[in-house]
């Protein structure tokens, strides 16, 4: 197995699905959690590929982009499908959740967050809920957990935990199949 180090702030954020994939897959890795001042020092010192976190070092080579790291972690942890059509399904959900995250933080004002709740929540979680329903559940790929389920769980946990101001913590409760999936993933955590 490769030697892996994951570096991010001390919080869930963008790298938590990757951490979960590695843990669930039994993959040993070093989990480095840094503070803001350490990040600035790394950034100013040119130590970060794109000047941002998270980063993952694999056998001494640094990689970035959270969804790429998630796919890699999922591949070595057997949580990313080998079947191209299943991989497409997983990538669709991972991409949609990334778009949702961008929408959630695009406008931090109460009005912007109200618009997020009224429009983006249904736009992203409605189709995901339907995909979970069609899969026969509880996961996107039926009985097999994937990185998409992990990213969905982390998205739910961040919203449920109140990390997004002016968004009700129960905003996803309306999506029955999303709730079934995240509760099953939570039981794995």
Short mmCIF file of C-alpha atoms in Angstrom, two decimals:
data_model
loop_
_atom_site.label_atom_id
_atom_site.label_comp_id
_atom_site.label_asym_id
_atom_site.label_seq_id
_atom_site.Cartn_x
_atom_site.Cartn_y
_atom_site.Cartn_z
CA UNK A 1 0.00 0.00 0.00
CA UNK A 2 1.17 3.52 -0.68
CA UNK A 3 2.16 5.93 2.08
CA UNK A 4 -0.63 8.53 2.26
CA UNK A 5 -0.88 11.84 4.12
CA UNK A 6 -4.05 13.94 4.00
CA UNK A 7 -3.67 17.61 5.02
CA UNK A 8 -6.58 19.93 5.76
CA UNK A 9 -8.01 22.15 8.45
CA UNK A 10 -9.38 20.62 11.65
CA UNK A 11 -12.93 20.14 10.47
CA UNK A 12 -15.02 18.09 8.07
CA UNK A 13 -15.11 20.27 5.01
CA UNK A 14 -14.08 19.12 1.57
CA UNK A 15 -11.75 16.32 2.63
CA UNK A 16 -13.99 14.45 5.06
CA UNK A 17 -15.42 12.06 2.43
CA UNK A 18 -11.83 11.13 1.53
CA UNK A 19 -10.95 10.51 5.17
CA UNK A 20 -14.08 8.35 5.56
CA UNK A 21 -13.26 6.34 2.41
CA UNK A 22 -9.77 5.59 3.68
CA UNK A 23 -11.02 4.63 7.14
CA UNK A 24 -13.86 2.44 5.82
CA UNK A 25 -11.45 0.78 3.39
CA UNK A 26 -8.95 0.03 6.15
CA UNK A 27 -6.28 2.11 4.39
CA UNK A 28 -3.59 3.46 6.68
CA UNK A 29 -2.98 7.19 6.29
CA UNK A 30 -1.62 10.14 8.22
CA UNK A 31 -4.32 12.71 9.00
CA UNK A 32 -2.66 16.13 9.33
CA UNK A 33 -4.97 18.88 10.59
CA UNK A 34 -3.62 22.41 10.50
CA UNK A 35 -4.63 25.86 11.68
CA UNK A 36 -5.04 29.00 9.59
CA UNK A 37 -1.57 30.35 10.31
CA UNK A 38 0.03 27.06 9.25
CA UNK A 39 -1.98 27.18 6.03
CA UNK A 40 -0.81 30.73 5.27
CA UNK A 41 2.81 29.72 5.86
CA UNK A 42 2.43 26.74 3.50
CA UNK A 43 0.67 28.88 0.90
CA UNK A 44 3.19 31.70 1.04
CA UNK A 45 6.03 29.19 0.96
CA UNK A 46 4.71 27.68 -2.27
CA UNK A 47 4.15 24.30 -0.61
CA UNK A 48 0.63 23.79 -2.01
CA UNK A 49 0.01 22.74 -5.60
CA UNK A 50 -2.76 25.26 -6.27
CA UNK A 51 -2.24 27.34 -3.14
CA UNK A 52 -5.15 25.69 -1.37
CA UNK A 53 -6.20 22.78 0.80
CA UNK A 54 -6.89 19.90 0.99
CA UNK A 55 -3.85 18.10 -0.35
CA UNK A 56 -2.92 14.44 -0.35
CA UNK A 57 0.64 13.17 -0.50
CA UNK A 58 1.01 9.69 -1.98
CA UNK A 59 4.49 8.25 -1.64
CA UNK A 60 5.89 11.77 -1.33
CA UNK A 61 4.06 13.29 -4.31
CA UNK A 62 1.47 15.98 -3.58
CA UNK A 63 -1.99 15.93 -5.19
CA UNK A 64 -4.92 18.27 -4.76
CA UNK A 65 -8.55 18.75 -5.77
CA UNK A 66 -10.87 17.15 -3.24
CA UNK A 67 -12.98 15.10 -5.65
CA UNK A 68 -9.91 13.68 -7.40
CA UNK A 69 -8.52 12.68 -4.01
CA UNK A 70 -11.91 11.16 -3.12
CA UNK A 71 -11.92 9.05 -6.30
CA UNK A 72 -8.39 7.85 -5.60
CA UNK A 73 -9.25 6.98 -2.00
CA UNK A 74 -12.41 5.25 -3.17
CA UNK A 75 -10.45 3.24 -5.73
CA UNK A 76 -7.91 1.89 -3.24
CA UNK A 77 -10.62 1.35 -0.59
CA UNK A 78 -12.94 -0.52 -3.00
CA UNK A 79 -15.58 2.20 -2.70
CA UNK A 80 -15.37 3.42 -6.31
CA UNK A 81 -16.95 1.15 -8.91
CA UNK A 82 -15.00 -0.55 -11.65
CA UNK A 83 -18.09 -0.76 -13.87
CA UNK A 84 -18.13 2.36 -16.10
CA UNK A 85 -21.88 2.94 -15.80
CA UNK A 86 -21.81 2.66 -12.02
CA UNK A 87 -18.79 4.99 -11.97
CA UNK A 88 -20.79 7.46 -14.06
CA UNK A 89 -23.65 7.36 -11.53
CA UNK A 90 -21.22 7.95 -8.68
CA UNK A 91 -19.49 10.80 -10.52
CA UNK A 92 -22.85 12.46 -11.30
CA UNK A 93 -23.74 12.58 -7.61
CA UNK A 94 -20.25 13.64 -6.52
CA UNK A 95 -20.32 16.45 -9.09
CA UNK A 96 -23.83 17.54 -8.15
CA UNK A 97 -22.87 17.72 -4.49
CA UNK A 98 -19.83 19.82 -5.37
CA UNK A 99 -22.11 22.18 -7.34
CA UNK A 100 -24.47 22.27 -4.35
CA UNK A 101 -21.60 23.22 -2.04
CA UNK A 102 -20.62 26.09 -4.33
CA UNK A 103 -24.25 27.26 -4.42
CA UNK A 104 -24.52 27.05 -0.62
CA UNK A 105 -21.62 29.43 -0.11
CA UNK A 106 -22.14 31.72 -3.12
CA UNK A 107 -24.13 34.31 -1.17
CA UNK A 108 -23.83 34.29 2.63
CA UNK A 109 -26.55 36.89 3.15
CA UNK A 110 -29.88 35.81 4.64
CA UNK A 111 -31.48 36.49 1.25
CA UNK A 112 -28.87 34.46 -0.61
CA UNK A 113 -29.27 31.54 1.74
CA UNK A 114 -33.07 31.74 1.44
CA UNK A 115 -32.66 31.48 -2.34
CA UNK A 116 -30.34 28.49 -1.84
CA UNK A 117 -33.00 26.75 0.27
CA UNK A 118 -35.83 27.59 -2.15
CA UNK A 119 -34.03 26.66 -5.36
CA UNK A 120 -30.74 24.79 -5.03
CA UNK A 121 -31.74 22.30 -2.35
CA UNK A 122 -34.53 20.88 -4.50
CA UNK A 123 -32.47 21.15 -7.71
CA UNK A 124 -29.68 18.99 -6.30
CA UNK A 125 -31.23 16.77 -3.66
CA UNK A 126 -34.46 16.02 -5.55
CA UNK A 127 -32.70 14.10 -8.33
CA UNK A 128 -30.31 12.44 -5.87
CA UNK A 129 -33.31 11.28 -3.83
CA UNK A 130 -34.88 9.84 -6.98
CA UNK A 131 -31.64 8.06 -7.94
CA UNK A 132 -31.47 6.50 -4.47
CA UNK A 133 -35.10 5.38 -4.76
CA UNK A 134 -34.45 3.76 -8.16
CA UNK A 135 -31.33 1.98 -6.85
CA UNK A 136 -33.36 -0.07 -4.40
CA UNK A 137 -31.14 1.44 -1.70
CA UNK A 138 -30.05 2.14 0.78
CA UNK A 139 -27.07 3.42 -1.24
CA UNK A 140 -26.70 4.89 -4.71
CA UNK A 141 -25.49 1.52 -5.99
CA UNK A 142 -28.08 -0.49 -4.07
CA UNK A 143 -26.46 -2.49 -1.29
CA UNK A 144 -22.87 -1.32 -2.05
CA UNK A 145 -21.65 1.86 -0.37
CA UNK A 146 -19.65 4.21 -2.59
CA UNK A 147 -17.83 7.51 -2.35
CA UNK A 148 -21.03 9.24 -3.54
CA UNK A 149 -22.81 8.04 -0.41
CA UNK A 150 -19.93 9.30 1.73
CA UNK A 151 -20.02 12.73 0.10
CA UNK A 152 -23.80 12.84 0.50
CA UNK A 153 -23.41 11.97 4.18
CA UNK A 154 -20.86 14.73 4.77
CA UNK A 155 -23.02 17.27 2.92
CA UNK A 156 -25.96 16.31 5.13
CA UNK A 157 -23.84 16.42 8.30
CA UNK A 158 -22.57 19.92 7.48
CA UNK A 159 -26.10 21.22 6.84
CA UNK A 160 -27.53 19.33 9.84
CA UNK A 161 -24.76 20.69 12.06
CA UNK A 162 -25.70 24.29 11.31
CA UNK A 163 -22.45 25.16 9.53
CA UNK A 164 -24.34 27.08 6.84
CA UNK A 165 -25.92 30.15 8.42
CA UNK A 166 -29.56 30.90 7.63
CA UNK A 167 -30.22 27.35 6.35
CA UNK A 168 -32.54 25.23 8.51
CA UNK A 169 -30.73 22.23 9.94
CA UNK A 170 -33.60 19.97 8.88
CA UNK A 171 -33.61 21.18 5.26
CA UNK A 172 -32.90 17.69 3.88
CA UNK A 173 -35.49 15.87 6.00
CA UNK A 174 -37.96 16.18 3.10
CA UNK A 175 -35.91 13.72 1.02
CA UNK A 176 -36.82 10.27 2.35
CA UNK A 177 -34.23 8.26 0.40
CA UNK A 178 -31.46 10.74 1.12
CA UNK A 179 -32.26 10.37 4.82
CA UNK A 180 -32.22 6.56 4.60
CA UNK A 181 -28.82 6.67 2.90
CA UNK A 182 -27.19 9.14 5.29
CA UNK A 183 -28.45 7.27 8.33
CA UNK A 184 -26.95 4.05 6.98
CA UNK A 185 -23.64 5.79 6.29
CA UNK A 186 -23.74 7.39 9.73
CA UNK A 187 -24.01 3.90 11.23
CA UNK A 188 -20.78 2.95 9.38
CA UNK A 189 -18.92 6.05 10.65
#
